[in-house]
Coordinates of C-alpha atoms in Angstrom, one line a residue:
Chain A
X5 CA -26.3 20.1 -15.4
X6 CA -26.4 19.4 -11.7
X7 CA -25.9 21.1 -8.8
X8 CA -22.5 20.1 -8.6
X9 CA -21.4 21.9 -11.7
X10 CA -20.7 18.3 -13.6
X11 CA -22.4 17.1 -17.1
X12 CA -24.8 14.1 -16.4
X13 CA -22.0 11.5 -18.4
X14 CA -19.5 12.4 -15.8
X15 CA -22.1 12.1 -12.7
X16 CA -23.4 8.9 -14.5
X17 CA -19.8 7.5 -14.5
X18 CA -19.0 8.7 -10.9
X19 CA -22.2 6.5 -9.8
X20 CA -21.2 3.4 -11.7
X21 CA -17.4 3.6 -10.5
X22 CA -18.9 4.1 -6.6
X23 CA -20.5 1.2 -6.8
X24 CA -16.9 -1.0 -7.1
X25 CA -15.8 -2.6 -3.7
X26 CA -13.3 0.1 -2.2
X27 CA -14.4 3.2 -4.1
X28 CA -16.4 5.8 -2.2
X29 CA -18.1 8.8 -4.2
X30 CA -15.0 10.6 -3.2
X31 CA -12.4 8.0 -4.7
X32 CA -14.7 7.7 -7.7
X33 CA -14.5 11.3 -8.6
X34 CA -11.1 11.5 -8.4
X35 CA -10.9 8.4 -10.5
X36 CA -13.0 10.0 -12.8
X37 CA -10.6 13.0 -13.2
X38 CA -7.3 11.1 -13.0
X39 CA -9.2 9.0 -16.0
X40 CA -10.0 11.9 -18.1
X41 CA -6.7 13.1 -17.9
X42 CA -5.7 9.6 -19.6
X43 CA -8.0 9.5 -22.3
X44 CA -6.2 6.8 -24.6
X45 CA -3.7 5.3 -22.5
X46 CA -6.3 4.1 -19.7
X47 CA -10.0 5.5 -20.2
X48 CA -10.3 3.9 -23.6
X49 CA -8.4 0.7 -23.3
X50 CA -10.4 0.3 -19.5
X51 CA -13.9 0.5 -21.5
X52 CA -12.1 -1.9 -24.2
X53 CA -11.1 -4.3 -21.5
X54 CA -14.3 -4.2 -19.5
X55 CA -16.7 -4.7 -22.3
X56 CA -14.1 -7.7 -23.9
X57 CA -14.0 -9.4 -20.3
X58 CA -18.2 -9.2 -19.8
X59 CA -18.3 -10.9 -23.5
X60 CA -16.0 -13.5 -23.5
X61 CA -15.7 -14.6 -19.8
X62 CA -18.1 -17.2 -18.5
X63 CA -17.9 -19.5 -15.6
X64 CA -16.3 -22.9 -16.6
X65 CA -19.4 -25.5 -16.7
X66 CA -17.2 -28.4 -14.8
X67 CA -15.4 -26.3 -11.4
X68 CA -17.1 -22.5 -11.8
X69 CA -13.9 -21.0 -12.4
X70 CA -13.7 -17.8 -14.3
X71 CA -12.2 -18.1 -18.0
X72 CA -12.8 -17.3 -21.8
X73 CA -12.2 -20.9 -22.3
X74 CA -15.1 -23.7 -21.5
X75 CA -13.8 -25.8 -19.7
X76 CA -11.6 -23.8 -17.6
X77 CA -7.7 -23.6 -18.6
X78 CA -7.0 -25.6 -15.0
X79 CA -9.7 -28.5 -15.9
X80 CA -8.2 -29.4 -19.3
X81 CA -4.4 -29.1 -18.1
X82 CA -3.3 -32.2 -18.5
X83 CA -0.3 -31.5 -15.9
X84 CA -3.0 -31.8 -13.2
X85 CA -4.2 -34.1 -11.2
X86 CA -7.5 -35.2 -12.1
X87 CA -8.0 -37.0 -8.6
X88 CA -7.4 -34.0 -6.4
X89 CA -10.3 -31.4 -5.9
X90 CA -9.8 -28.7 -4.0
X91 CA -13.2 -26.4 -2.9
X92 CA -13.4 -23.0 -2.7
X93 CA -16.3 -20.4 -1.9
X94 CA -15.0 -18.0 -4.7
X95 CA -12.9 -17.4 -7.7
X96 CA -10.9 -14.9 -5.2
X97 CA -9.6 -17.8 -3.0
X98 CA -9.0 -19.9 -6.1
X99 CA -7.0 -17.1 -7.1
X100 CA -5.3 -16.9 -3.7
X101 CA -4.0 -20.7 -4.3
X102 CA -3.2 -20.6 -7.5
X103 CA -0.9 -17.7 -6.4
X104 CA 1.1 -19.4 -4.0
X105 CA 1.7 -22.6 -6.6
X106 CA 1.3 -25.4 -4.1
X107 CA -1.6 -26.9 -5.4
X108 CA -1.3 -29.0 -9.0
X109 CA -5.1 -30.8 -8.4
X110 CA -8.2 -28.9 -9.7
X111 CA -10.6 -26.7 -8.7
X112 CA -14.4 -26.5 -7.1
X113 CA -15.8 -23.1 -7.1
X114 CA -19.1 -23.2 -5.1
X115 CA -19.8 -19.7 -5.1
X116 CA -20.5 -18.7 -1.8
X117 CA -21.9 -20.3 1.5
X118 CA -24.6 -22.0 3.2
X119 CA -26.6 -19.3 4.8
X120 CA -29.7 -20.4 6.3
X121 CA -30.5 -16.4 7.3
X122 CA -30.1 -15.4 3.9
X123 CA -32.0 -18.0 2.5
X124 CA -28.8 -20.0 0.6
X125 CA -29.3 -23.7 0.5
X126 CA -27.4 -26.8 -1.5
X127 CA -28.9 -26.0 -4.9
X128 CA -28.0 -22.1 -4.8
X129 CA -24.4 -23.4 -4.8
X130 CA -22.2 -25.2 -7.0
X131 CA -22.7 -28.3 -4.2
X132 CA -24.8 -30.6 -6.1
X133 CA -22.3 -31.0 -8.7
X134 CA -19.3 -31.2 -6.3
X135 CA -21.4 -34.5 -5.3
X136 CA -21.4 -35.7 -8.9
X137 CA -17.7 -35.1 -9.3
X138 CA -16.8 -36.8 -6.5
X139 CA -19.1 -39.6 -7.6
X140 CA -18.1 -39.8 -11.0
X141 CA -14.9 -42.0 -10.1
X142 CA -12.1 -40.1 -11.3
X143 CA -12.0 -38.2 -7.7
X144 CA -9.4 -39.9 -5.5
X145 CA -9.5 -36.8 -3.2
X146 CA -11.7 -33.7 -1.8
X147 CA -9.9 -30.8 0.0
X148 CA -12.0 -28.8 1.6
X149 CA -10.5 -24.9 1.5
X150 CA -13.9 -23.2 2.5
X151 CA -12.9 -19.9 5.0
X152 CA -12.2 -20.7 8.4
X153 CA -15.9 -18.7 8.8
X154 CA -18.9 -19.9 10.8
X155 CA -20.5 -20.1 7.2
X156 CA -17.8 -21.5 5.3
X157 CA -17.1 -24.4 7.7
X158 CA -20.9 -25.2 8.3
X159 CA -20.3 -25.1 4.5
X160 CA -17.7 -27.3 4.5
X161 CA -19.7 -29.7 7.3
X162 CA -22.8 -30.2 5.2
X163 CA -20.8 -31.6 2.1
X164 CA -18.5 -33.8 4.4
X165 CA -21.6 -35.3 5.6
X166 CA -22.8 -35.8 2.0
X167 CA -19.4 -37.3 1.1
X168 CA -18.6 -39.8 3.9
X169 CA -20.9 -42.7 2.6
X170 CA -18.3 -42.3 -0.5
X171 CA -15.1 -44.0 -1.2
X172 CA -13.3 -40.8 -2.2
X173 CA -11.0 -39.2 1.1
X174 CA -12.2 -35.6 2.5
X175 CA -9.4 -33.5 3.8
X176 CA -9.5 -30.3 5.0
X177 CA -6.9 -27.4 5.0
X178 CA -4.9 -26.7 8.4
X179 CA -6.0 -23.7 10.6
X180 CA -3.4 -22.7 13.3
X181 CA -0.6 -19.5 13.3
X182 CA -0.4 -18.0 10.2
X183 CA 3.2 -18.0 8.8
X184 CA 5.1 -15.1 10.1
X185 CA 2.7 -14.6 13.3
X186 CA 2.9 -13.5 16.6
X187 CA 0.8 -15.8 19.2
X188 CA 0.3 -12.0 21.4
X189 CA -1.3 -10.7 18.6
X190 CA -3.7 -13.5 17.4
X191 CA -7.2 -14.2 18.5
X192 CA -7.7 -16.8 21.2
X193 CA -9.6 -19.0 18.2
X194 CA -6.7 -19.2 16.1
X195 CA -4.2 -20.4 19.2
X196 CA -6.9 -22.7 20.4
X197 CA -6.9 -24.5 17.1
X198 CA -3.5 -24.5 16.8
X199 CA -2.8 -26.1 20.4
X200 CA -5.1 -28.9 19.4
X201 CA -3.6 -29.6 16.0
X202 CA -0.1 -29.7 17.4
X203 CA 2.1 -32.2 15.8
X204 CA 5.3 -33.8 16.8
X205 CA 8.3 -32.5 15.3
Chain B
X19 CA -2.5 -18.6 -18.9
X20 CA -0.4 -17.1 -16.0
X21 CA 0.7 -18.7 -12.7
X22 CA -2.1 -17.0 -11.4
X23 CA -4.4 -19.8 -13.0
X24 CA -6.3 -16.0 -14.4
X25 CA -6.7 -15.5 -18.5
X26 CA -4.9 -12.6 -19.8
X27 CA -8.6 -11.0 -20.2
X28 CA -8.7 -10.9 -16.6
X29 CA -5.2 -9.8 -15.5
X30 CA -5.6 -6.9 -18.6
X31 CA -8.5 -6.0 -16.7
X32 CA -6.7 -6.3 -13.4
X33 CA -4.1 -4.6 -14.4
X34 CA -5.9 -1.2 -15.5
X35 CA -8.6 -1.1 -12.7
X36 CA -5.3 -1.3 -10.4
X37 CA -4.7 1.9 -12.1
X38 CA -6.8 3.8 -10.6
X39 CA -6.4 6.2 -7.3
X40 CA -7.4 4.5 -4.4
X41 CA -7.2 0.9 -6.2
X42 CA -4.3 -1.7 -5.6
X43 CA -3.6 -4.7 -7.2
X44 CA -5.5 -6.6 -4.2
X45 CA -8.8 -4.2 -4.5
X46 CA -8.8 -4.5 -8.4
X47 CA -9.2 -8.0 -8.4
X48 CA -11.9 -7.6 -5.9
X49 CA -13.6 -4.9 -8.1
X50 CA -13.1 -7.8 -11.3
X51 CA -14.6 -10.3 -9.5
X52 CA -17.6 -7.9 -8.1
X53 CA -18.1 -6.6 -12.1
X54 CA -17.9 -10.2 -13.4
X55 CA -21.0 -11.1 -11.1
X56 CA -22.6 -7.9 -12.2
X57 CA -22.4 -7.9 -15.8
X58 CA -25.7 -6.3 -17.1
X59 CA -25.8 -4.2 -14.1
X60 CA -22.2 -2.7 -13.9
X61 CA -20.0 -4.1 -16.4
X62 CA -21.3 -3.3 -19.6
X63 CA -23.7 0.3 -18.5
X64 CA -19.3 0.6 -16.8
X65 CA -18.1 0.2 -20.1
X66 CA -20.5 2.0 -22.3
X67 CA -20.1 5.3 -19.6
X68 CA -16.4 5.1 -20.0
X69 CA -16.3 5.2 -23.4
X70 CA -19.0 7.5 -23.8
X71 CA -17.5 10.1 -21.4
X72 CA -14.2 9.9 -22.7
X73 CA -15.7 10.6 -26.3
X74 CA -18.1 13.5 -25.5
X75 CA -16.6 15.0 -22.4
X76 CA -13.8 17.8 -23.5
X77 CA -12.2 20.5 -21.5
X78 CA -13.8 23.8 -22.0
X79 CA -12.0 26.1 -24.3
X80 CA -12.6 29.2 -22.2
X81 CA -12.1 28.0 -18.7
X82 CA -10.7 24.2 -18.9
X83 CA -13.9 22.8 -16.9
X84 CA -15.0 19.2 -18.2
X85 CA -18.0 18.9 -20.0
X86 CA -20.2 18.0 -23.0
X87 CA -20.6 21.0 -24.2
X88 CA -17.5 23.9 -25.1
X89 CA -18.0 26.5 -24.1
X90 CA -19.1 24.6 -20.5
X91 CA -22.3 24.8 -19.1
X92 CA -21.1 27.4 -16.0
X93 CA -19.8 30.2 -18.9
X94 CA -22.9 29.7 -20.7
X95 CA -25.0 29.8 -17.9
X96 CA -26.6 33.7 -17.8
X97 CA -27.5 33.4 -14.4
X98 CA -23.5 33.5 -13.4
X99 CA -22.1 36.7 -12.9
X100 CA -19.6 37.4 -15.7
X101 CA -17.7 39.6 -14.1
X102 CA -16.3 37.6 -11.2
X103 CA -13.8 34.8 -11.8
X104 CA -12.7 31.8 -9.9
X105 CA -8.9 30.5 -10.5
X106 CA -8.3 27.2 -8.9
X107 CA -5.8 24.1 -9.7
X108 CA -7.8 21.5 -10.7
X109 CA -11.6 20.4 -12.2
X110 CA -12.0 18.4 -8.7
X111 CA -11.8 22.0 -7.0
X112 CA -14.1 23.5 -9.2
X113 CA -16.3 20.8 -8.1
X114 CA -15.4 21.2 -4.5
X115 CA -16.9 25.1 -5.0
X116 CA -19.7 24.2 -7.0
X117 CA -20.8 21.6 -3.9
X118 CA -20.7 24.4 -1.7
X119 CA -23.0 26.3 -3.5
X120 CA -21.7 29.7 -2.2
X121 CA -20.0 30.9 -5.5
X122 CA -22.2 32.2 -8.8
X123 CA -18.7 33.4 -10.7
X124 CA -17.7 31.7 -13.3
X125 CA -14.2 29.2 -13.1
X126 CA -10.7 29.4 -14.6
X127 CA -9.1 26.0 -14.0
X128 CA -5.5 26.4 -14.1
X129 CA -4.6 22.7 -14.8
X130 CA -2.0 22.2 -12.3
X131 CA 0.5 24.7 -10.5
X132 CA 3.8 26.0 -11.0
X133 CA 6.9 24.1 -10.4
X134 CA 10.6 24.9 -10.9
X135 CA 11.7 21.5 -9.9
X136 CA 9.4 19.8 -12.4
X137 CA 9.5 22.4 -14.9
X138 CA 6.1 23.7 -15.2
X139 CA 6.1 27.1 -16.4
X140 CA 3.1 29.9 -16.8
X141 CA 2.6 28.7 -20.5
X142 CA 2.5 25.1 -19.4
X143 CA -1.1 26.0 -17.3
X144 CA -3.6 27.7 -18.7
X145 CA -2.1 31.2 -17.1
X146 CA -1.8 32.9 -20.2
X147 CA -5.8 32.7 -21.2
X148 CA -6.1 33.5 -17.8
X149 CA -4.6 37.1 -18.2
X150 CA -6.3 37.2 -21.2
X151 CA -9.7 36.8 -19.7
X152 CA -9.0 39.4 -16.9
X153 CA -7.9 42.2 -19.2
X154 CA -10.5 41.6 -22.0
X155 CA -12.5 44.3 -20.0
X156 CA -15.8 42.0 -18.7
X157 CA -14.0 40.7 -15.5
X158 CA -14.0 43.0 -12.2
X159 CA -12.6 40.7 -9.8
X160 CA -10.4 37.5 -9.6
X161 CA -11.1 35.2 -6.9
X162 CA -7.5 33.2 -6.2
X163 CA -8.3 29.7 -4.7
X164 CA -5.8 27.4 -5.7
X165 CA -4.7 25.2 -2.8
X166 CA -3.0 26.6 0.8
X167 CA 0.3 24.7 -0.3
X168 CA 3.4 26.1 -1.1
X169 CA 2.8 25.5 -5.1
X170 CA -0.3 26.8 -4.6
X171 CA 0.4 30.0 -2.9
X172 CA 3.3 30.1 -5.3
X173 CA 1.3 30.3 -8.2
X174 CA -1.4 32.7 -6.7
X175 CA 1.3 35.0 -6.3
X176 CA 2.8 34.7 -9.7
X177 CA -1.0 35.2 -11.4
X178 CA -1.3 38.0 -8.8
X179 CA 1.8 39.8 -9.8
X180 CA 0.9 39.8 -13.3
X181 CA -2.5 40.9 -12.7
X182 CA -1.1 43.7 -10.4
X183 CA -1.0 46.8 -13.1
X184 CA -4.4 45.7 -14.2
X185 CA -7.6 47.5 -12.9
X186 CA -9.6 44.2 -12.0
X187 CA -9.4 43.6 -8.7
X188 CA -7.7 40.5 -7.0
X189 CA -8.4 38.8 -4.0
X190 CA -7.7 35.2 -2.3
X191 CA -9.9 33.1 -0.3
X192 CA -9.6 33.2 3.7
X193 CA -7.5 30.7 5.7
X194 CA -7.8 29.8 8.8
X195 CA -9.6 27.4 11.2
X196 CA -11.5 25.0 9.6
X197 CA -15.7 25.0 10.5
X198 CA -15.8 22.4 13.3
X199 CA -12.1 22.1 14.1
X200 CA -10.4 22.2 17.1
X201 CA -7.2 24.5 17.8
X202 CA -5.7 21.5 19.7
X203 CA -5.3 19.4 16.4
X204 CA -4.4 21.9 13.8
X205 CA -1.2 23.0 12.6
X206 CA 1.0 25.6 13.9
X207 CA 0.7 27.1 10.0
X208 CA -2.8 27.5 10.3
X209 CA -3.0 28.7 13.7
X210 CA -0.7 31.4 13.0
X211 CA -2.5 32.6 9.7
X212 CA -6.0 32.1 11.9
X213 CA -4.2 34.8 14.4
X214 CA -2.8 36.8 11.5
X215 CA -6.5 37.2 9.9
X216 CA -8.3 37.9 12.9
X217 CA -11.4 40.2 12.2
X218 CA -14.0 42.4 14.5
X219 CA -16.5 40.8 15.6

């Protein structure tokens, strides 16, 4: 036993729980409590599900998307088109589109950024076969949905440069006033862009 | 697959992280995506501690604490003074104590407090071992700390009502200002019972 009164499992399970994006020690332990209070209906079923996902998901070997299937549900759906790539940094924003439902093409996961500060080049990312895809000749078109970041549009830079000696078109998604936003309460960056992409209406 | 372009692994998963306190459907996918990249380091050792914990930890038969062991560790601990006991609402407050280190009782964790409105009764908390522990003739005082809310003070009063007759002795931790606060931003409430308990000094 610890100072704090607690067995080591639960102190164990605390740590590991901390260590999730948006849980603090403080939010862990209560997470801990609220989950022995549900032993069966969330405790259990949680380490089921967690141990289940860690076996049978992998990264799909064609687009890096996260499935139990290899390829990747979206690369084998024959209801998509096979000419249309859009690339993302991660699963999350691939996630983020699929939500919405406006995209039928397929996906590119690169899996992060160019970072020459933390050392990330081309062949620490999914980049050198987003090349071989576009290559390959079923690619008509590449949209290019990196984050409107320094890093994700040197990103997106350095494969449009990599791309432009091909045949297949490179697009890129708009940036400008985000549906439902106020021009008072958006950075100066976001109005500049949108002033120079104006279009007639 | 889902419109969500995620396999049902994934959106199981999804669904019972966002389960959690302190978790939303928005930071469990975050936390999925964060596990999937960490899955010898978090994932799995995450899945082995849950279902570890929720096989070996049990609520202690004497004074409801969590731990590995019945009776807990803190009864069976000689160094702890028998005779003084702790009531408080909930494992997390025992917790809170134990932190502290300022208390070397032992605990009585009510489970909850009482509550007309959602029909919790005496002999729905752990009230009735309770009495049974403070008249069983090694307890000589009963430390009340369940929380400064009206349920809480509601159920302090009830335990000290039946407890009244008896000879252990009862008492109830201080309120008032908090160490470090500031009159201007506290509560009338506590202002008032900071004036009310004002000691010598």
């Amino acid at each position: 036993m610890n100072s704090r009164g607690t067995g080591s499992e639960i102190e164990r399970l605390i740590q590991l729980l901390g260590k999730l994006p948006g849980l603090g020690p403080r939010s862990a332990r209560r997470a801990v409590l609220h989950l022995l209070k549900r032993r069966d209906s969330l405790m259990e079923p949680l380490a089921r599900a967690l141990s289940e996902t860690a076996r049978t998901v992998h990264a799909c070997s064609i687009c890096g998307n996260l499935d139990t299937a290899d390829p990747c549900t979206i690369c084998t759906d024959p209801k998509r088109d096979t000419g249309l790539i859009c690339v993302v940094e991660e699963v999350a924003d691939l996630w983020a589109l699929e939500r919405t439902g406006a995209f039928s093409g397929r996906y590119h996961v690169l899996g992060g950024t160019l970072s020459a500060l933390d050392g990330v080049g081309p062949e620490d990312l999914n980049i050198p076969k987003l090349i071989e895809r576009a290559r390959n000749g079923s690619a008509t078109e590449i949209v290019l949905a990196t984050n409107a970041t320094v890093e994700g549009q040197t990103t997106a830079h350095y494969i449009m440069d990599h791309l432009a000696s091909d045949t297949v078109k490179v697009s890129g998604i708009a940036h400008g006033v985000p549906v439902g936003g106020e021009l008072d309460y958006l950075d100066d960056g976001t109005i500049a862009a949108a002033l120079k992409a104006r279009r007639p209406i």
